[in-house]
Amino acid sequence: MGAGYTAPMQDRPTDPTLKLLLEALALAPDNAPLRMHVATAMEKAAQPRDALSHFERLLGDRALGDEAGLGAARCALSLGELDRALGFVNAVLTSVPEHAMGLLLRARVHERRNEHRDARRDYERAVQLDPELADTKLWDALLPSRVEPDGAVGKEPETGPREGVTFADVGGLDDVKERIRMRIVLPFQKPDLFAAFGKKGGGGMLFYGPPGCGKTFLARATAGECGAHFVSVGLHEVLDMWIGNSERQLHAIFEDARRRAPTVLFFDEVDALGMQRAKLVTGAMRGVITQFLAELDGFASRNEKVLVLGATNTPWDVDSAFRRPGRFSQVLFVPPPDRPGRAQILKLKLAEKPQGPMDFQRLAEMTEGWSGADLENLIDAAAESAIGKSLASGKVEPITMPMLEAARARLRPSTREWFGTIRNHVQFANESGQYDEAADYMRRHNLM
Ligand SMILES: Nc1ncnc2c1ncn2[C@@H]1O[C@H](COP(=O)(O)OP(=O)(O)OP(=O)(O)O)[C@@H](O)[C@H]1O
Ligand SMILES: [Mg+2]
């Protein structure tokens, strides 16, 4: 963390004590106990966002790191940032597994994430360790009768619901889905069959392509196809918050995925690691990368029921060390949807909304080069018109073709820019053929 870093301040402190503390801290920014005071005071003053930034700066502190981790987790929890909260508290529990307050806090985070079994387990352990921590309100919320109203109590392993989105929710991309099915889903479900033919499991798949075309969505749907849990990790976020603590955090993430297996562990923005490696300012970053690769290699050799997927918009920033066998050995281009794909996506996204007669063929023709996210925006814009009209007329007015056409005239697709960027890489840095799929797509669409 750079010495010049100042915590972002959303709210200027109104509390005079807090103001004094902050002035003192400005004079002695390296005074960790003082910063802890500030963070705690801010948390009490209901300024969780600011408090969180101070707690984060203390995470690497040898004496105060764990306390700061819990503070950060509490703040993230109160901000509703549940993934972050879980990350913070997991890191503390990795270093002190029997931390009673930590376990109680993690129980609260799990409760908010609707992972009631995990919450109960943590809560019970916390209270065993420290009976003073008993919290009847939390416990009531976790009673099994309230957990799975459909009577599924006991059937689900201790890890919360599996992913619900499947390939049926993904419009178009038939080739891509087929390849994922053959290369990823089936080996995951039937490892023995693949082993019999000398095909090794392990090794993840890296999705690349223009923004908004469904890389993240596909990863989620792959988890659904595998009947697995879906754990998504934004690497930029991990790296930004965890300077000095990233290794611990990464390990906690991999451990969590193991514990919840079967799991699809998805790393978004894999380029974050590659870029950092290129810059390689500090030895600390090297440690993170080494840790990450070691964790990946560990999965490949132990054949656990954890599938690792990654996604990036900038595959050229991903270090080649990540592509070795057993790591992200397979690379898959996720293109913008073709015409039938666009029609299908529009149909899927409009399905639950009031709509008039639709000509999906025509809509698909009008949206060449549009991503799935662009199509979602298009529908949102048309929905706004429909809502305006409904407010005026006092009854529900459906989304109509003219509304969509008007929105089409106002909006622009977002994938062109990306193809502009990748063009050079395809032309001049494609010796190993890693961008062949993108190159092929670009040739067919006159983008080269
Ligand atoms: N093929 C598709 N079928 C259905 N929905 C899609 C499809 N592609 C994109 N979408 C919709 O667009 C949204 C954005 O897609 P997603 O986040 O998966 O894109 P991405 O490729 O990961 O983008 P980025 O590179 O910006 O991370 C999704 O939440 C999804 O609702
Ligand atoms: Mg994404």
XYZ file of C-alpha atoms and ligand atoms in Angstrom:
480
model
C 0.000 0.000 0.000
C 1.500 3.351 -1.050
C 2.393 5.832 1.663
C 0.447 8.558 -0.115
C -2.804 6.676 0.109
C -5.640 8.514 1.811
C -8.859 6.818 2.692
C -11.825 7.887 0.593
C -14.258 9.929 2.648
C -17.890 9.917 1.717
C -19.156 11.748 4.776
C -17.278 14.428 6.543
C -17.351 13.584 10.241
C -19.772 15.691 12.231
C -18.864 14.119 15.556
C -16.286 16.426 17.262
C -14.345 13.547 18.854
C -14.066 11.833 15.523
C -12.908 15.076 13.971
C -10.126 15.354 16.553
C -9.115 11.740 16.030
C -8.904 12.294 12.300
C -6.764 15.374 12.739
C -4.431 13.398 14.942
C -4.328 10.603 12.394
C -3.457 13.044 9.627
C -0.354 13.932 11.629
C 0.530 10.336 12.429
C -0.799 8.189 9.584
C 1.325 5.213 10.612
C -0.057 5.050 14.121
C -1.970 1.791 13.853
C -3.724 1.874 17.262
C -4.909 5.399 16.515
C -6.252 4.304 13.149
C -8.046 1.471 14.903
C -9.693 4.074 17.163
C -10.768 6.076 14.151
C -12.173 3.041 12.369
C -14.107 1.912 15.437
C -15.441 5.412 16.080
C -16.585 5.675 12.470
C -18.271 2.332 12.653
C -20.116 3.484 15.784
C -21.034 6.724 14.033
C -22.742 4.665 11.326
C -20.159 5.462 8.663
C -19.374 1.903 7.603
C -17.936 2.842 4.215
C -15.291 5.116 5.742
C -14.688 2.790 8.663
C -14.117 -0.061 6.222
C -11.370 1.826 4.393
C -9.524 2.385 7.677
C -9.925 -1.204 8.793
C -8.599 -2.325 5.426
C -5.429 -0.328 5.893
C -4.792 -2.228 9.107
C -5.227 -5.696 7.665
C -1.525 -6.314 7.279
C -0.754 -5.145 10.822
C 0.723 -7.952 12.916
C -0.923 -6.958 16.170
C -4.194 -5.502 14.900
C -4.730 -7.332 11.608
C -7.295 -9.828 12.876
C -9.291 -7.259 14.791
C -9.263 -5.058 11.701
C -10.387 -8.014 9.587
C -13.413 -8.492 11.802
C -14.163 -4.771 11.719
C -13.934 -4.797 7.930
C -16.226 -7.826 7.795
C -18.796 -6.112 10.047
C -18.761 -2.997 7.892
C -19.028 -4.942 4.638
C -21.904 -6.901 6.164
C -23.732 -3.742 7.133
C -23.178 -2.411 3.618
C -24.728 -5.587 2.250
C -21.444 -6.546 0.520
C -21.701 -10.156 1.544
C -18.944 -11.656 -0.598
C -16.483 -9.140 0.749
C -17.659 -9.677 4.303
C -17.131 -13.401 3.897
C -13.677 -12.829 2.462
C -12.621 -10.674 5.397
C -13.909 -13.014 8.074
C -12.557 -16.107 6.305
C -9.099 -14.597 6.311
C -9.278 -14.062 10.055
C -10.536 -17.588 10.621
C -7.775 -18.992 8.470
C -5.242 -17.492 10.826
C -7.237 -18.177 14.036
C -9.669 -21.016 13.258
C -11.266 -21.026 16.704
C -11.924 -17.304 16.899
C -15.314 -17.228 18.637
C -16.268 -13.701 17.562
C -15.093 -14.496 14.067
C -17.260 -17.595 13.924
C -20.271 -15.690 15.191
C -19.719 -12.997 12.604
C -19.367 -15.568 9.840
C -22.612 -17.132 11.027
C -24.267 -13.734 10.501
C -22.786 -13.413 7.024
C -23.947 -16.920 6.089
C -27.369 -16.127 7.458
C -27.642 -13.100 5.173
C -26.487 -15.253 2.262
C -29.219 -17.756 3.068
C -26.609 -20.402 3.810
C -28.326 -21.515 6.941
C -26.522 -24.764 7.519
C -23.138 -23.070 7.397
C -24.531 -20.368 9.642
C -25.766 -22.903 12.196
C -22.461 -24.739 12.234
C -20.493 -21.532 12.845
C -22.971 -20.273 15.402
C -22.918 -23.486 17.419
C -19.141 -23.587 17.471
C -18.941 -19.923 18.475
C -21.280 -20.439 21.416
C -19.430 -23.584 22.477
C -16.259 -21.551 22.627
C -17.864 -18.593 24.325
C -21.369 -19.064 25.771
C -21.629 -15.313 26.280
C -22.022 -14.940 22.551
C -25.418 -16.662 22.470
C -27.809 -14.694 20.311
C -31.319 -16.090 20.385
C -32.545 -13.875 17.580
C -29.933 -15.156 15.193
C -30.535 -18.731 16.296
C -34.282 -18.375 15.733
C -33.649 -17.180 12.226
C -31.568 -20.300 11.625
C -33.969 -22.950 12.865
C -34.193 -25.759 10.332
C -37.967 -25.468 9.974
C -37.437 -22.005 8.540
C -34.687 -22.979 6.186
C -36.051 -25.055 3.335
C -39.811 -24.645 3.185
C -40.007 -27.235 0.415
C -39.136 -30.004 2.858
C -35.613 -30.487 1.519
C -34.170 -30.474 5.037
C -31.416 -33.018 5.296
C -31.082 -33.736 1.603
C -28.832 -30.847 0.728
C -25.245 -31.164 1.922
C -24.135 -28.564 4.385
C -23.391 -25.945 1.832
C -26.473 -24.087 0.704
C -28.345 -24.317 -2.586
C -26.683 -25.334 -5.832
C -26.606 -22.964 -8.764
C -29.993 -22.569 -10.451
C -29.061 -20.905 -13.756
C -28.389 -23.431 -16.549
C -27.613 -23.422 -20.265
C -31.327 -23.110 -20.943
C -31.066 -19.537 -19.643
C -28.224 -18.715 -22.026
C -29.478 -17.597 -25.437
C -27.581 -18.696 -28.573
C -23.918 -19.700 -28.216
C -24.808 -23.270 -29.161
C -21.262 -24.179 -30.220
C -19.793 -22.707 -27.074
C -22.257 -24.559 -24.864
C -21.550 -27.808 -26.691
C -17.819 -27.447 -26.182
C -18.230 -26.656 -22.514
C -20.502 -29.662 -22.181
C -17.983 -32.007 -23.810
C -14.815 -30.641 -22.309
C -15.942 -29.543 -18.888
C -19.367 -30.704 -17.745
C -19.072 -34.353 -18.766
C -15.535 -34.920 -17.424
C -16.712 -33.282 -14.218
C -19.717 -35.569 -13.935
C -18.082 -38.775 -15.181
C -14.385 -38.604 -14.317
C -14.028 -42.395 -14.395
C -15.251 -42.693 -17.960
C -12.807 -40.054 -19.155
C -9.970 -41.601 -17.177
C -10.667 -44.955 -18.870
C -9.881 -43.327 -22.210
C -6.741 -41.773 -20.856
C -8.289 -38.318 -20.575
C -7.269 -36.505 -17.466
C -9.631 -34.237 -15.631
C -8.406 -31.116 -13.939
C -7.354 -27.931 -15.568
C -9.673 -25.047 -15.937
C -11.111 -23.184 -18.860
C -10.539 -19.533 -19.586
C -13.324 -17.599 -21.345
C -12.367 -14.526 -23.292
C -14.295 -12.154 -25.498
C -15.929 -8.758 -25.748
C -17.749 -7.372 -22.703
C -21.360 -8.224 -22.015
C -21.457 -11.352 -24.177
C -22.071 -13.774 -21.344
C -18.721 -14.983 -19.998
C -19.749 -14.562 -16.382
C -23.263 -15.729 -17.110
C -21.944 -18.859 -18.865
C -19.684 -19.675 -15.937
C -22.686 -19.520 -13.634
C -24.721 -21.649 -16.021
C -21.881 -24.181 -16.211
C -22.164 -24.585 -12.443
C -25.891 -25.127 -12.920
C -25.242 -27.800 -15.574
C -22.795 -29.548 -13.240
C -25.235 -29.412 -10.328
C -22.537 -27.558 -8.427
C -22.258 -24.529 -6.213
C -21.049 -21.362 -7.852
C -18.360 -19.306 -6.158
C -17.353 -16.169 -8.018
C -14.254 -14.181 -7.188
C -13.417 -10.801 -8.706
C -9.639 -10.817 -8.761
C -9.249 -7.048 -9.015
C -11.173 -6.780 -5.812
C -9.140 -9.438 -4.021
C -5.898 -7.832 -5.080
C -6.950 -4.280 -4.333
C -8.128 -4.977 -0.846
C -5.644 -7.549 0.160
C -2.231 -6.169 -0.478
C -0.195 -7.897 2.203
C -2.994 -10.302 2.878
C -3.860 -11.648 -0.546
C -2.171 -15.006 -0.099
C -4.187 -15.754 2.979
C -7.336 -14.573 1.299
C -6.700 -16.639 -1.819
C -6.072 -19.713 0.238
C -9.300 -19.117 2.153
C -11.183 -18.836 -1.132
C -9.836 -22.156 -2.423
C -10.508 -23.828 0.929
C -14.065 -22.525 0.932
C -14.604 -23.960 -2.557
C -13.266 -27.350 -1.421
C -15.496 -27.374 1.597
C -18.567 -26.693 -0.512
C -17.725 -29.162 -3.288
C -19.071 -29.836 -5.838
C -18.181 -26.288 -6.743
C -17.454 -24.197 -9.781
C -14.864 -21.708 -8.644
C -14.916 -18.784 -11.024
C -12.204 -16.147 -11.259
C -13.381 -13.061 -13.021
C -10.802 -10.641 -14.439
C -7.959 -13.170 -14.488
C -5.930 -10.532 -16.335
C -5.629 -8.712 -13.012
C -2.940 -11.187 -12.018
C -1.188 -11.137 -15.368
C -1.008 -7.379 -15.519
C 0.222 -7.124 -12.019
C 2.902 -9.612 -12.852
C 4.031 -7.549 -15.817
C 4.301 -4.504 -13.622
C 5.645 -6.537 -10.772
C 6.313 -3.605 -8.544
C 6.707 -5.470 -5.311
C 7.733 -8.895 -4.168
C 4.355 -9.159 -2.485
C 2.595 -9.512 -5.848
C 4.898 -12.319 -6.848
C 3.853 -14.146 -3.700
C 0.195 -13.827 -4.646
C 0.771 -15.209 -8.118
C 2.858 -18.088 -6.812
C 0.141 -18.856 -4.291
C -2.543 -18.747 -6.949
C -0.670 -21.090 -9.272
C 0.125 -23.466 -6.431
C -3.529 -23.626 -5.451
C -4.498 -24.336 -9.070
C -1.879 -27.066 -9.349
C -3.106 -28.554 -6.093
C -6.576 -28.924 -7.561
C -5.318 -30.516 -10.731
C -3.419 -33.220 -8.884
C -5.940 -34.016 -6.199
C -8.907 -34.400 -8.513
C -11.371 -32.787 -6.179
C -14.888 -31.941 -7.187
C -13.958 -28.359 -7.841
C -13.935 -26.944 -11.321
C -11.958 -23.790 -11.950
C -13.102 -21.330 -14.606
C -11.767 -17.916 -15.451
C -12.783 -15.001 -17.625
C -11.068 -12.000 -19.100
C -11.605 -9.269 -21.685
C -7.859 -9.001 -22.223
C -6.394 -12.498 -22.659
C -3.106 -10.980 -23.853
C -2.597 -9.648 -20.338
C -2.852 -13.117 -18.858
C 0.592 -14.487 -18.186
C 1.449 -17.654 -20.104
C 2.230 -19.382 -16.791
C -1.524 -19.511 -16.258
C -2.098 -21.490 -19.450
C 0.104 -24.469 -18.611
C -1.475 -27.919 -18.416
C -3.572 -28.331 -15.321
C -4.119 -24.596 -15.021
C -6.246 -22.642 -17.495
C -5.172 -25.032 -20.198
C -8.236 -24.530 -22.382
C -9.122 -21.167 -23.839
C -12.579 -20.479 -25.246
C -13.786 -17.472 -27.228
C -17.251 -16.267 -26.271
C -18.478 -14.288 -29.288
C -21.349 -11.829 -29.577
C -24.596 -13.703 -30.212
C -25.499 -14.497 -33.831
C -28.889 -13.634 -35.275
C -30.876 -16.629 -33.949
C -29.010 -16.188 -30.658
C -30.105 -12.573 -30.384
C -33.704 -13.501 -31.079
C -33.513 -16.112 -28.363
C -31.905 -13.754 -25.843
C -34.576 -11.115 -26.498
C -37.273 -13.733 -26.074
C -35.739 -14.928 -22.797
C -35.337 -11.429 -21.394
C -38.818 -10.288 -22.428
C -40.504 -13.460 -21.228
C -41.668 -12.175 -17.862
C -42.589 -8.666 -18.997
C -45.880 -7.381 -20.376
C -45.407 -7.328 -24.142
C -47.383 -6.728 -27.302
C -46.951 -8.710 -30.558
C -43.227 -9.124 -31.258
C -41.243 -9.684 -34.434
C -38.086 -11.259 -32.984
C -36.647 -11.903 -36.451
C -36.732 -8.237 -37.224
C -35.327 -7.233 -33.841
C -32.455 -9.661 -34.302
C -31.739 -8.225 -37.757
C -31.613 -4.723 -36.331
C -29.064 -5.628 -33.674
C -26.049 -7.048 -35.502
C -23.006 -6.824 -33.209
C -25.047 -6.299 -30.071
C -24.038 -8.178 -26.943
C -26.433 -9.882 -24.535
C -25.928 -7.008 -22.129
C -26.687 -4.512 -24.932
C -29.913 -6.371 -25.660
C -30.806 -6.215 -21.974
C -30.268 -2.451 -22.085
C -32.485 -2.229 -25.134
C -35.300 -3.951 -23.303
C -34.751 -1.791 -20.228
C -35.047 1.347 -22.323
C -38.236 0.106 -23.961
C -39.582 -0.925 -20.555
C -39.057 2.639 -19.357
C -41.256 3.906 -22.184
C -43.884 1.333 -21.302
C -43.783 2.393 -17.660
C -44.118 6.062 -18.626
C -47.071 5.240 -20.798
C -48.629 3.125 -18.048
C -48.296 5.960 -15.550
C -50.033 8.290 -17.974
C -52.861 5.924 -18.825
C -53.329 4.410 -15.363
C -53.189 0.819 -16.671
C -50.389 -1.597 -17.538
C -49.165 -0.822 -21.065
C -47.090 -3.574 -22.709
C -43.676 -3.162 -24.316
C -44.255 -2.799 -28.065
C -42.212 -3.114 -31.253
C -42.192 0.671 -31.852
C -40.830 1.188 -28.328
C -38.002 -1.265 -29.013
C -37.319 0.291 -32.395
C -37.138 3.756 -30.866
C -34.734 2.488 -28.201
C -32.663 0.800 -30.934
C -32.238 4.141 -32.685
C -30.978 5.768 -29.474
C -28.537 3.084 -28.291
C -25.212 1.807 -29.647
C -23.740 -1.681 -29.415
C -20.658 -2.049 -27.255
C -18.620 -4.851 -28.839
C -16.915 -2.979 -31.740
C -14.362 -1.299 -29.552
C -13.174 -4.597 -28.169
C -12.614 -6.021 -31.660
C -10.604 -2.913 -32.451
C -8.335 -3.712 -29.530
C -7.866 -7.387 -30.202
C -7.136 -6.938 -33.905
C -3.415 -6.394 -33.382
C -3.087 -9.328 -31.060
C -4.817 -11.590 -33.544
C -2.650 -10.400 -36.418
C 0.716 -10.209 -34.713
C 0.682 -12.309 -31.573
C -1.195 -15.437 -32.497
C 1.692 -17.827 -33.150
C 0.332 -20.521 -30.893
C -3.128 -20.179 -32.375
C -4.676 -19.158 -29.107
C -6.848 -16.501 -30.773
C -7.891 -18.616 -33.740
C -11.533 -18.640 -32.732
C -11.637 -14.872 -32.415
C -9.737 -14.483 -35.689
C -12.194 -16.749 -37.444
C -15.143 -14.814 -36.082
C -13.595 -11.508 -37.155
C -12.952 -12.737 -40.676
C -16.503 -13.938 -41.065
C -17.836 -10.601 -39.839
C -15.483 -8.360 -41.818
C -13.879 -7.057 -38.660
C -10.298 -7.562 -39.851
N -26.085 -15.398 -24.345
C -26.764 -14.779 -23.366
N -27.960 -15.259 -22.963
C -28.664 -14.641 -22.000
N -28.246 -13.538 -21.363
C -27.072 -13.017 -21.711
C -26.261 -13.607 -22.714
N -25.143 -12.869 -22.844
C -25.245 -11.869 -21.951
N -26.403 -11.951 -21.279
C -26.898 -11.031 -20.259
O -26.027 -9.940 -20.182
C -25.530 -9.791 -18.880
C -24.056 -9.502 -18.939
O -23.376 -10.679 -19.321
P -22.051 -11.157 -18.599
O -21.865 -10.393 -17.354
O -22.055 -12.606 -18.510
O -21.018 -10.674 -19.683
P -19.442 -10.811 -19.632
O -19.047 -11.414 -20.915
O -19.039 -11.486 -18.391
O -19.041 -9.277 -19.627
P -17.744 -8.592 -18.995
O -16.632 -8.870 -19.928
O -18.127 -7.155 -19.006
O -17.549 -9.170 -17.648
C -25.806 -11.071 -18.139
O -26.162 -10.847 -16.813
C -26.944 -11.680 -18.902
O -28.172 -11.336 -18.298
Mg -18.043 -10.798 -16.697
